[in-house]
């Protein structure tokens, strides 16, 4: 299912994440260091951050990294240990598309952490449950978990987490082709940013890109162009910014019905090592070939990638 950019939220936005979302160390020793942090709230966020990024490996390496994390967590006694062991297996199973198992482990993690004073931890578990339900195509279940996230986030009184929540809700709407509602959710996120004068450049980029994605699906050329242009402003900050700029650029070509140009641009991007490719690029390339064939009266198409 096609969706806008999801903010893998709650793990990215604590007070100590203002270093432009610096890369997390994934050596085994760094996890051990985090386990020994005395402050429960800081420890929970550091461990969670590590698990999310430490299991961001390729399919050939993810099982090995899962075992390393489980081994390190198992050696020490600390509050919420059981919850993190379950969370690790949940993330592993979600990454290999075993969503039923991921959901089972996440529910277990929630149960294990029910008495924790860390509302951040529970909000993260509920968020990942919402992600899993979205990926499985269960919007009602996903909405239910986002309501639980909202309750936990309100207790934290952190507007940056509210912004992340509304960005993720916009993903759910877009995944279910509710593009106007998705844009409205992004507007709520922007309102919170403005009201609280938040300075997170990554928010600026994600909201612009997600709005561009929605407007592309609505075939609203003028609005798409506005947000495509905003992705070139100096306020942007995101590791995939180059890809966002290029992708929304060929979206404009598609809406202009310039299919030959679109085909040329996408084929170049598929060979571009700086560009982060997705299956959606191949879908749009296929669409461009088909539309171009209809436009020129060609009866056969040849697509190579």
PDB file of C-alpha atoms in Angstrom:
ATOM      1  CA  UNK A   1       0.000   0.000   0.000  1.00  0.00           C
ATOM      2  CA  UNK A   2       1.292   3.449  -0.908  1.00  0.00           C
ATOM      3  CA  UNK A   3       1.824   5.931   1.881  1.00  0.00           C
ATOM      4  CA  UNK A   4       3.418   9.243   2.708  1.00  0.00           C
ATOM      5  CA  UNK A   5       6.600   9.447   4.727  1.00  0.00           C
ATOM      6  CA  UNK A   6       6.064   8.054   8.185  1.00  0.00           C
ATOM      7  CA  UNK A   7       7.975   9.671  11.015  1.00  0.00           C
ATOM      8  CA  UNK A   8       9.397   6.827  13.047  1.00  0.00           C
ATOM      9  CA  UNK A   9       8.409   9.057  15.780  1.00  0.00           C
ATOM     10  CA  UNK A  10       8.788   8.935  19.423  1.00  0.00           C
ATOM     11  CA  UNK A  11      12.284   7.512  19.153  1.00  0.00           C
ATOM     12  CA  UNK A  12      13.586  10.502  17.310  1.00  0.00           C
ATOM     13  CA  UNK A  13      12.292  13.424  19.261  1.00  0.00           C
ATOM     14  CA  UNK A  14      13.482  13.527  22.858  1.00  0.00           C
ATOM     15  CA  UNK A  15      15.252  16.569  24.240  1.00  0.00           C
ATOM     16  CA  UNK A  16      18.632  15.037  23.480  1.00  0.00           C
ATOM     17  CA  UNK A  17      17.838  14.481  19.804  1.00  0.00           C
ATOM     18  CA  UNK A  18      18.411  18.066  18.743  1.00  0.00           C
ATOM     19  CA  UNK A  19      21.738  17.132  17.126  1.00  0.00           C
ATOM     20  CA  UNK A  20      20.032  16.856  13.754  1.00  0.00           C
ATOM     21  CA  UNK A  21      19.089  13.251  14.408  1.00  0.00           C
ATOM     22  CA  UNK A  22      22.660  12.038  14.602  1.00  0.00           C
ATOM     23  CA  UNK A  23      23.320   8.438  13.651  1.00  0.00           C
ATOM     24  CA  UNK A  24      23.097   5.999  16.540  1.00  0.00           C
ATOM     25  CA  UNK A  25      26.080   3.807  17.331  1.00  0.00           C
ATOM     26  CA  UNK A  26      25.228   0.184  16.744  1.00  0.00           C
ATOM     27  CA  UNK A  27      28.174  -1.484  18.463  1.00  0.00           C
ATOM     28  CA  UNK A  28      27.239  -3.998  21.132  1.00  0.00           C
ATOM     29  CA  UNK A  29      29.094  -2.006  23.831  1.00  0.00           C
ATOM     30  CA  UNK A  30      26.959   1.097  23.337  1.00  0.00           C
ATOM     31  CA  UNK A  31      23.809  -0.841  24.232  1.00  0.00           C
ATOM     32  CA  UNK A  32      25.509  -2.063  27.412  1.00  0.00           C
ATOM     33  CA  UNK A  33      26.348   1.556  28.243  1.00  0.00           C
ATOM     34  CA  UNK A  34      22.707   2.525  27.809  1.00  0.00           C
ATOM     35  CA  UNK A  35      21.528  -0.335  30.042  1.00  0.00           C
ATOM     36  CA  UNK A  36      23.684   1.047  32.874  1.00  0.00           C
ATOM     37  CA  UNK A  37      22.214   4.566  32.761  1.00  0.00           C
ATOM     38  CA  UNK A  38      20.657   5.236  36.177  1.00  0.00           C
ATOM     39  CA  UNK A  39      17.814   7.530  35.110  1.00  0.00           C
ATOM     40  CA  UNK A  40      14.946   5.289  33.954  1.00  0.00           C
ATOM     41  CA  UNK A  41      13.465   7.740  31.441  1.00  0.00           C
ATOM     42  CA  UNK A  42      16.799   8.480  29.747  1.00  0.00           C
ATOM     43  CA  UNK A  43      17.737   4.781  29.748  1.00  0.00           C
ATOM     44  CA  UNK A  44      14.432   3.738  28.170  1.00  0.00           C
ATOM     45  CA  UNK A  45      14.743   6.241  25.347  1.00  0.00           C
ATOM     46  CA  UNK A  46      18.356   5.378  24.618  1.00  0.00           C
ATOM     47  CA  UNK A  47      17.669   1.634  24.550  1.00  0.00           C
ATOM     48  CA  UNK A  48      14.612   2.100  22.369  1.00  0.00           C
ATOM     49  CA  UNK A  49      16.545   4.302  19.967  1.00  0.00           C
ATOM     50  CA  UNK A  50      19.256   1.669  19.754  1.00  0.00           C
ATOM     51  CA  UNK A  51      16.816  -1.160  19.039  1.00  0.00           C
ATOM     52  CA  UNK A  52      15.018   0.742  16.273  1.00  0.00           C
ATOM     53  CA  UNK A  53      18.224   1.703  14.496  1.00  0.00           C
ATOM     54  CA  UNK A  54      20.262  -1.368  15.403  1.00  0.00           C
ATOM     55  CA  UNK A  55      17.704  -3.539  13.637  1.00  0.00           C
ATOM     56  CA  UNK A  56      17.687  -1.329  10.573  1.00  0.00           C
ATOM     57  CA  UNK A  57      19.993  -3.746   8.814  1.00  0.00           C
ATOM     58  CA  UNK A  58      19.560  -5.585   5.545  1.00  0.00           C
ATOM     59  CA  UNK A  59      17.439  -8.747   5.478  1.00  0.00           C
ATOM     60  CA  UNK A  60      20.607 -10.856   5.469  1.00  0.00           C
ATOM     61  CA  UNK A  61      21.925  -9.247   8.674  1.00  0.00           C
ATOM     62  CA  UNK A  62      18.818  -8.447  10.680  1.00  0.00           C
ATOM     63  CA  UNK A  63      18.502 -11.865  12.365  1.00  0.00           C
ATOM     64  CA  UNK A  64      22.127 -11.666  13.505  1.00  0.00           C
ATOM     65  CA  UNK A  65      21.636  -8.168  14.901  1.00  0.00           C
ATOM     66  CA  UNK A  66      18.444  -9.239  16.640  1.00  0.00           C
ATOM     67  CA  UNK A  67      20.402 -11.987  18.402  1.00  0.00           C
ATOM     68  CA  UNK A  68      23.112  -9.541  19.501  1.00  0.00           C
ATOM     69  CA  UNK A  69      20.539  -7.182  21.010  1.00  0.00           C
ATOM     70  CA  UNK A  70      18.659 -10.007  22.761  1.00  0.00           C
ATOM     71  CA  UNK A  71      21.935 -11.376  24.147  1.00  0.00           C
ATOM     72  CA  UNK A  72      22.970  -7.986  25.563  1.00  0.00           C
ATOM     73  CA  UNK A  73      19.567  -7.263  27.101  1.00  0.00           C
ATOM     74  CA  UNK A  74      19.377 -10.741  28.661  1.00  0.00           C
ATOM     75  CA  UNK A  75      22.652 -10.396  30.584  1.00  0.00           C
ATOM     76  CA  UNK A  76      21.498  -7.572  32.863  1.00  0.00           C
ATOM     77  CA  UNK A  77      18.644  -6.872  35.247  1.00  0.00           C
ATOM     78  CA  UNK A  78      16.950  -3.492  34.861  1.00  0.00           C
ATOM     79  CA  UNK A  79      13.465  -2.027  34.906  1.00  0.00           C
ATOM     80  CA  UNK A  80      11.428  -2.733  31.734  1.00  0.00           C
ATOM     81  CA  UNK A  81      13.888  -5.427  30.608  1.00  0.00           C
ATOM     82  CA  UNK A  82      11.094  -7.826  29.651  1.00  0.00           C
ATOM     83  CA  UNK A  83       9.329  -5.105  27.678  1.00  0.00           C
ATOM     84  CA  UNK A  84      12.480  -4.379  25.676  1.00  0.00           C
ATOM     85  CA  UNK A  85      13.102  -8.050  24.925  1.00  0.00           C
ATOM     86  CA  UNK A  86       9.567  -8.296  23.530  1.00  0.00           C
ATOM     87  CA  UNK A  87       9.958  -5.001  21.687  1.00  0.00           C
ATOM     88  CA  UNK A  88      13.142  -6.269  20.007  1.00  0.00           C
ATOM     89  CA  UNK A  89      11.328  -9.319  18.679  1.00  0.00           C
ATOM     90  CA  UNK A  90       8.418  -7.127  17.598  1.00  0.00           C
ATOM     91  CA  UNK A  91      10.682  -4.866  15.548  1.00  0.00           C
ATOM     92  CA  UNK A  92      12.494  -7.863  14.060  1.00  0.00           C
ATOM     93  CA  UNK A  93       9.238  -9.506  12.972  1.00  0.00           C
ATOM     94  CA  UNK A  94       7.832  -6.257  11.576  1.00  0.00           C
ATOM     95  CA  UNK A  95      11.001  -5.755   9.500  1.00  0.00           C
ATOM     96  CA  UNK A  96      10.572  -9.200   7.942  1.00  0.00           C
ATOM     97  CA  UNK A  97       6.824  -8.583   7.373  1.00  0.00           C
ATOM     98  CA  UNK A  98       5.574 -11.030  10.011  1.00  0.00           C
ATOM     99  CA  UNK A  99       2.959  -8.606  11.232  1.00  0.00           C
ATOM    100  CA  UNK A 100       0.903 -11.035  13.311  1.00  0.00           C
ATOM    101  CA  UNK A 101       3.973 -11.967  15.335  1.00  0.00           C
ATOM    102  CA  UNK A 102       5.038  -8.331  15.607  1.00  0.00           C
ATOM    103  CA  UNK A 103       1.615  -7.423  17.007  1.00  0.00           C
ATOM    104  CA  UNK A 104       1.780 -10.289  19.524  1.00  0.00           C
ATOM    105  CA  UNK A 105       5.168  -9.150  20.822  1.00  0.00           C
ATOM    106  CA  UNK A 106       4.113  -5.491  20.970  1.00  0.00           C
ATOM    107  CA  UNK A 107       1.007  -6.330  22.990  1.00  0.00           C
ATOM    108  CA  UNK A 108       3.274  -8.307  25.307  1.00  0.00           C
ATOM    109  CA  UNK A 109       5.601  -5.311  25.607  1.00  0.00           C
ATOM    110  CA  UNK A 110       2.667  -3.069  26.545  1.00  0.00           C
ATOM    111  CA  UNK A 111       1.537  -5.536  29.223  1.00  0.00           C
ATOM    112  CA  UNK A 112       5.069  -5.785  30.604  1.00  0.00           C
ATOM    113  CA  UNK A 113       5.362  -1.988  30.828  1.00  0.00           C
ATOM    114  CA  UNK A 114       1.878  -1.181  32.164  1.00  0.00           C
ATOM    115  CA  UNK A 115       3.215  -0.063  35.543  1.00  0.00           C
ATOM    116  CA  UNK A 116       6.124   1.988  34.214  1.00  0.00           C
ATOM    117  CA  UNK A 117       6.132   5.721  34.994  1.00  0.00           C
ATOM    118  CA  UNK A 118       7.537   6.306  31.503  1.00  0.00           C
ATOM    119  CA  UNK A 119       4.622   7.369  29.300  1.00  0.00           C
ATOM    120  CA  UNK A 120       7.101   7.802  26.456  1.00  0.00           C
ATOM    121  CA  UNK A 121       7.749   4.066  26.467  1.00  0.00           C
ATOM    122  CA  UNK A 122       4.076   3.154  26.276  1.00  0.00           C
ATOM    123  CA  UNK A 123       3.439   5.746  23.582  1.00  0.00           C
ATOM    124  CA  UNK A 124       6.225   4.207  21.498  1.00  0.00           C
ATOM    125  CA  UNK A 125       4.801   0.700  21.871  1.00  0.00           C
ATOM    126  CA  UNK A 126       1.310   1.897  20.921  1.00  0.00           C
ATOM    127  CA  UNK A 127       2.767   3.800  17.967  1.00  0.00           C
ATOM    128  CA  UNK A 128       4.430   0.669  16.639  1.00  0.00           C
ATOM    129  CA  UNK A 129       1.170  -1.229  17.073  1.00  0.00           C
ATOM    130  CA  UNK A 130      -0.503   1.456  14.959  1.00  0.00           C
ATOM    131  CA  UNK A 131       2.266   1.107  12.348  1.00  0.00           C
ATOM    132  CA  UNK A 132       1.733  -2.660  12.234  1.00  0.00           C
ATOM    133  CA  UNK A 133      -2.023  -2.291  11.796  1.00  0.00           C
ATOM    134  CA  UNK A 134      -1.497   0.298   9.054  1.00  0.00           C
ATOM    135  CA  UNK A 135       0.894  -2.035   7.230  1.00  0.00           C
ATOM    136  CA  UNK A 136      -1.650  -4.848   7.501  1.00  0.00           C
ATOM    137  CA  UNK A 137      -4.427  -2.636   6.139  1.00  0.00           C
ATOM    138  CA  UNK A 138      -6.450  -2.395   9.379  1.00  0.00           C
ATOM    139  CA  UNK A 139      -7.300   1.319   9.671  1.00  0.00           C
ATOM    140  CA  UNK A 140      -9.808   0.934  12.527  1.00  0.00           C
ATOM    141  CA  UNK A 141      -7.288  -0.920  14.690  1.00  0.00           C
ATOM    142  CA  UNK A 142      -4.572   1.584  13.759  1.00  0.00           C
ATOM    143  CA  UNK A 143      -6.857   4.480  14.746  1.00  0.00           C
ATOM    144  CA  UNK A 144      -7.555   2.820  18.091  1.00  0.00           C
ATOM    145  CA  UNK A 145      -3.836   2.600  18.884  1.00  0.00           C
ATOM    146  CA  UNK A 146      -3.247   6.199  17.804  1.00  0.00           C
ATOM    147  CA  UNK A 147      -5.900   7.239  20.335  1.00  0.00           C
ATOM    148  CA  UNK A 148      -3.900   5.411  23.001  1.00  0.00           C
ATOM    149  CA  UNK A 149      -0.739   7.171  21.773  1.00  0.00           C
ATOM    150  CA  UNK A 150      -2.549  10.503  22.081  1.00  0.00           C
ATOM    151  CA  UNK A 151      -3.446   9.780  25.708  1.00  0.00           C
ATOM    152  CA  UNK A 152       0.164   8.981  26.605  1.00  0.00           C
ATOM    153  CA  UNK A 153       1.577  11.954  24.681  1.00  0.00           C
ATOM    154  CA  UNK A 154      -0.788  14.356  26.469  1.00  0.00           C
ATOM    155  CA  UNK A 155       0.643  13.184  29.797  1.00  0.00           C
ATOM    156  CA  UNK A 156       4.150  14.016  28.566  1.00  0.00           C
ATOM    157  CA  UNK A 157       3.285  17.620  27.676  1.00  0.00           C
ATOM    158  CA  UNK A 158       5.796  17.607  24.799  1.00  0.00           C
ATOM    159  CA  UNK A 159       4.475  19.387  21.692  1.00  0.00           C
ATOM    160  CA  UNK A 160       7.152  17.806  19.471  1.00  0.00           C
ATOM    161  CA  UNK A 161       5.612  14.399  20.200  1.00  0.00           C
ATOM    162  CA  UNK A 162       2.180  15.745  19.265  1.00  0.00           C
ATOM    163  CA  UNK A 163       3.608  16.883  15.930  1.00  0.00           C
ATOM    164  CA  UNK A 164       5.061  13.422  15.302  1.00  0.00           C
ATOM    165  CA  UNK A 165       1.722  11.847  16.210  1.00  0.00           C
ATOM    166  CA  UNK A 166      -0.226  13.922  13.688  1.00  0.00           C
ATOM    167  CA  UNK A 167       2.366  13.217  10.989  1.00  0.00           C
ATOM    168  CA  UNK A 168       1.901   9.499  11.577  1.00  0.00           C
ATOM    169  CA  UNK A 169      -1.879   9.812  11.580  1.00  0.00           C
ATOM    170  CA  UNK A 170      -1.567  11.526   8.207  1.00  0.00           C
ATOM    171  CA  UNK A 171       0.247   8.403   6.980  1.00  0.00           C
ATOM    172  CA  UNK A 172      -2.724   6.269   8.026  1.00  0.00           C
ATOM    173  CA  UNK A 173      -5.120   8.529   6.142  1.00  0.00           C
ATOM    174  CA  UNK A 174      -2.967   8.532   3.013  1.00  0.00           C
ATOM    175  CA  UNK A 175      -2.593   4.752   3.131  1.00  0.00           C
ATOM    176  CA  UNK A 176      -6.387   4.565   2.956  1.00  0.00           C
ATOM    177  CA  UNK A 177      -6.666   7.150   0.163  1.00  0.00           C
ATOM    178  CA  UNK A 178      -8.141   9.795   2.474  1.00  0.00           C
ATOM    179  CA  UNK A 179      -5.901  12.505   1.110  1.00  0.00           C
ATOM    180  CA  UNK A 180      -7.843  15.548   2.317  1.00  0.00           C
ATOM    181  CA  UNK A 181      -7.864  14.144   5.857  1.00  0.00           C
ATOM    182  CA  UNK A 182      -4.153  13.411   5.557  1.00  0.00           C
ATOM    183  CA  UNK A 183      -3.455  17.020   4.604  1.00  0.00           C
ATOM    184  CA  UNK A 184      -5.652  18.219   7.476  1.00  0.00           C
ATOM    185  CA  UNK A 185      -3.614  16.134   9.914  1.00  0.00           C
ATOM    186  CA  UNK A 186      -0.415  17.673   8.545  1.00  0.00           C
ATOM    187  CA  UNK A 187      -1.975  21.115   9.007  1.00  0.00           C
ATOM    188  CA  UNK A 188      -2.576  20.256  12.686  1.00  0.00           C
ATOM    189  CA  UNK A 189       1.069  19.282  13.005  1.00  0.00           C
ATOM    190  CA  UNK A 190       2.129  22.581  11.440  1.00  0.00           C
ATOM    191  CA  UNK A 191      -0.190  24.521  13.765  1.00  0.00           C
ATOM    192  CA  UNK A 192       1.449  22.938  16.829  1.00  0.00           C
ATOM    193  CA  UNK A 193       4.888  23.800  15.425  1.00  0.00           C
ATOM    194  CA  UNK A 194       3.883  27.426  14.881  1.00  0.00           C
ATOM    195  CA  UNK A 195       2.095  27.765  18.211  1.00  0.00           C
ATOM    196  CA  UNK A 196       5.062  26.420  20.170  1.00  0.00           C
ATOM    197  CA  UNK A 197       7.758  27.925  17.937  1.00  0.00           C
ATOM    198  CA  UNK A 198       9.416  24.535  17.521  1.00  0.00           C
ATOM    199  CA  UNK A 199      12.712  24.469  15.681  1.00  0.00           C
ATOM    200  CA  UNK A 200      12.935  21.033  14.088  1.00  0.00           C
ATOM    201  CA  UNK A 201      13.988  21.354  10.426  1.00  0.00           C
ATOM    202  CA  UNK A 202      13.155  17.697   9.844  1.00  0.00           C
ATOM    203  CA  UNK A 203       9.488  18.480  10.575  1.00  0.00           C
ATOM    204  CA  UNK A 204       9.541  21.159   7.897  1.00  0.00           C
ATOM    205  CA  UNK A 205      10.864  18.691   5.324  1.00  0.00           C
ATOM    206  CA  UNK A 206       8.549  15.828   6.219  1.00  0.00           C
ATOM    207  CA  UNK A 207       5.421  17.981   6.182  1.00  0.00           C
ATOM    208  CA  UNK A 208       6.360  19.499   2.822  1.00  0.00           C
ATOM    209  CA  UNK A 209       7.102  16.114   1.282  1.00  0.00           C
ATOM    210  CA  UNK A 210       3.985  14.472   2.683  1.00  0.00           C
ATOM    211  CA  UNK A 211       1.789  17.296   1.427  1.00  0.00           C
ATOM    212  CA  UNK A 212       3.404  16.978  -1.986  1.00  0.00           C
ATOM    213  CA  UNK A 213       2.643  13.244  -1.973  1.00  0.00           C
ATOM    214  CA  UNK A 214      -0.997  13.864  -1.112  1.00  0.00           C
ATOM    215  CA  UNK A 215      -1.420  16.557  -3.725  1.00  0.00           C
ATOM    216  CA  UNK A 216       0.135  14.305  -6.350  1.00  0.00           C
ATOM    217  CA  UNK A 217      -2.452  11.643  -5.612  1.00  0.00           C
ATOM    218  CA  UNK A 218      -5.167  14.305  -5.771  1.00  0.00           C
ATOM    219  CA  UNK A 219      -3.706  15.392  -9.147  1.00  0.00           C
ATOM    220  CA  UNK A 220      -3.519  18.957  -7.841  1.00  0.00           C
ATOM    221  CA  UNK A 221      -0.648  20.306  -9.913  1.00  0.00           C
ATOM    222  CA  UNK A 222      -0.505  23.829  -8.473  1.00  0.00           C
ATOM    223  CA  UNK A 223      -0.360  22.694  -4.838  1.00  0.00           C
ATOM    224  CA  UNK A 224       2.133  19.950  -5.675  1.00  0.00           C
ATOM    225  CA  UNK A 225       4.383  22.564  -7.269  1.00  0.00           C
ATOM    226  CA  UNK A 226       4.206  24.770  -4.157  1.00  0.00           C
ATOM    227  CA  UNK A 227       5.438  21.971  -1.876  1.00  0.00           C
ATOM    228  CA  UNK A 228       7.971  20.695  -4.402  1.00  0.00           C
ATOM    229  CA  UNK A 229       9.487  24.185  -4.458  1.00  0.00           C
ATOM    230  CA  UNK A 230       9.509  24.337  -0.659  1.00  0.00           C
ATOM    231  CA  UNK A 231      11.707  21.244  -0.617  1.00  0.00           C
ATOM    232  CA  UNK A 232      14.436  23.387  -2.181  1.00  0.00           C
ATOM    233  CA  UNK A 233      14.394  26.042   0.571  1.00  0.00           C
ATOM    234  CA  UNK A 234      17.365  26.201   2.973  1.00  0.00           C
ATOM    235  CA  UNK A 235      15.170  25.336   5.986  1.00  0.00           C
ATOM    236  CA  UNK A 236      15.033  21.677   4.930  1.00  0.00           C
ATOM    237  CA  UNK A 237      16.934  18.948   6.712  1.00  0.00           C
ATOM    238  CA  UNK A 238      16.527  15.246   6.051  1.00  0.00           C
ATOM    239  CA  UNK A 239      18.858  12.484   4.913  1.00  0.00           C
ATOM    240  CA  UNK A 240      16.462  11.711   2.025  1.00  0.00           C
ATOM    241  CA  UNK A 241      15.969  15.325   0.955  1.00  0.00           C
ATOM    242  CA  UNK A 242      17.653  14.774  -2.431  1.00  0.00           C
ATOM    243  CA  UNK A 243      15.310  11.864  -3.140  1.00  0.00           C
ATOM    244  CA  UNK A 244      12.253  13.883  -2.076  1.00  0.00           C
ATOM    245  CA  UNK A 245      13.217  16.707  -4.415  1.00  0.00           C
ATOM    246  CA  UNK A 246      13.763  14.391  -7.372  1.00  0.00           C
ATOM    247  CA  UNK A 247      10.638  12.310  -6.754  1.00  0.00           C
ATOM    248  CA  UNK A 248       8.291  15.283  -6.499  1.00  0.00           C
ATOM    249  CA  UNK A 249      10.004  16.698  -9.574  1.00  0.00           C
ATOM    250  CA  UNK A 250       8.965  13.788 -11.758  1.00  0.00           C
ATOM    251  CA  UNK A 251       5.506  13.893 -10.167  1.00  0.00           C
ATOM    252  CA  UNK A 252       5.125  17.300 -11.791  1.00  0.00           C
ATOM    253  CA  UNK A 253       6.135  15.850 -15.159  1.00  0.00           C
ATOM    254  CA  UNK A 254       3.518  13.113 -14.797  1.00  0.00           C
ATOM    255  CA  UNK A 255       0.756  15.599 -14.024  1.00  0.00           C
ATOM    256  CA  UNK A 256       1.886  17.651 -17.045  1.00  0.00           C
ATOM    257  CA  UNK A 257       1.432  14.460 -19.146  1.00  0.00           C
ATOM    258  CA  UNK A 258       5.083  14.659 -20.207  1.00  0.00           C
ATOM    259  CA  UNK A 259       5.501  10.902 -20.196  1.00  0.00           C
ATOM    260  CA  UNK A 260       8.630  10.635 -22.348  1.00  0.00           C
ATOM    261  CA  UNK A 261      10.413  13.064 -20.049  1.00  0.00           C
ATOM    262  CA  UNK A 262       9.143  11.171 -16.981  1.00  0.00           C
ATOM    263  CA  UNK A 263      10.469   7.879 -18.340  1.00  0.00           C
ATOM    264  CA  UNK A 264      13.870   9.434 -18.957  1.00  0.00           C
ATOM    265  CA  UNK A 265      14.051  11.033 -15.486  1.00  0.00           C
ATOM    266  CA  UNK A 266      12.991   7.907 -13.571  1.00  0.00           C
ATOM    267  CA  UNK A 267      15.390   5.661 -15.485  1.00  0.00           C
ATOM    268  CA  UNK A 268      18.239   8.029 -14.594  1.00  0.00           C
ATOM    269  CA  UNK A 269      17.165   8.092 -10.939  1.00  0.00           C
ATOM    270  CA  UNK A 270      17.063   4.289 -10.762  1.00  0.00           C
ATOM    271  CA  UNK A 271      20.784   4.308 -11.582  1.00  0.00           C
ATOM    272  CA  UNK A 272      21.568   7.232  -9.263  1.00  0.00           C
ATOM    273  CA  UNK A 273      23.352   5.998  -6.116  1.00  0.00           C
ATOM    274  CA  UNK A 274      22.270   9.113  -4.185  1.00  0.00           C
ATOM    275  CA  UNK A 275      18.603   8.462  -4.886  1.00  0.00           C
ATOM    276  CA  UNK A 276      16.666   6.237  -2.453  1.00  0.00           C
ATOM    277  CA  UNK A 277      14.559   4.029  -4.718  1.00  0.00           C
ATOM    278  CA  UNK A 278      11.134   2.606  -3.864  1.00  0.00           C
ATOM    279  CA  UNK A 279       8.642   0.280  -5.514  1.00  0.00           C
ATOM    280  CA  UNK A 280       6.495   3.358  -6.082  1.00  0.00           C
ATOM    281  CA  UNK A 281       9.114   4.655  -8.544  1.00  0.00           C
ATOM    282  CA  UNK A 282       8.704   1.479 -10.587  1.00  0.00           C
ATOM    283  CA  UNK A 283       4.930   1.848 -10.459  1.00  0.00           C
ATOM    284  CA  UNK A 284       5.154   5.388 -11.791  1.00  0.00           C
ATOM    285  CA  UNK A 285       7.634   4.310 -14.468  1.00  0.00           C
ATOM    286  CA  UNK A 286       5.178   1.639 -15.580  1.00  0.00           C
ATOM    287  CA  UNK A 287       2.371   4.209 -15.614  1.00  0.00           C
ATOM    288  CA  UNK A 288       4.487   6.571 -17.698  1.00  0.00           C
ATOM    289  CA  UNK A 289       5.268   3.837 -20.243  1.00  0.00           C
ATOM    290  CA  UNK A 290       1.602   2.897 -20.524  1.00  0.00           C
ATOM    291  CA  UNK A 291       0.429   6.504 -20.817  1.00  0.00           C
ATOM    292  CA  UNK A 292       3.166   7.253 -23.321  1.00  0.00           C
ATOM    293  CA  UNK A 293       2.101   4.277 -25.417  1.00  0.00           C
ATOM    294  CA  UNK A 294      -1.497   5.466 -25.372  1.00  0.00           C
ATOM    295  CA  UNK A 295      -0.394   8.978 -26.255  1.00  0.00           C
ATOM    296  CA  UNK A 296       1.746   7.882 -29.206  1.00  0.00           C
ATOM    297  CA  UNK A 297      -0.455   5.017 -30.347  1.00  0.00           C
ATOM    298  CA  UNK A 298       2.147   2.358 -29.587  1.00  0.00           C
ATOM    299  CA  UNK A 299       0.686  -1.095 -29.051  1.00  0.00           C
ATOM    300  CA  UNK A 300       3.604  -2.746 -27.259  1.00  0.00           C
ATOM    301  CA  UNK A 301       5.724  -1.604 -24.371  1.00  0.00           C
ATOM    302  CA  UNK A 302       9.116  -2.689 -23.137  1.00  0.00           C
ATOM    303  CA  UNK A 303      10.148  -1.833 -19.602  1.00  0.00           C
ATOM    304  CA  UNK A 304      13.628  -2.672 -18.385  1.00  0.00           C
ATOM    305  CA  UNK A 305      14.948  -2.220 -14.881  1.00  0.00           C
TER     306      UNK A 305
END
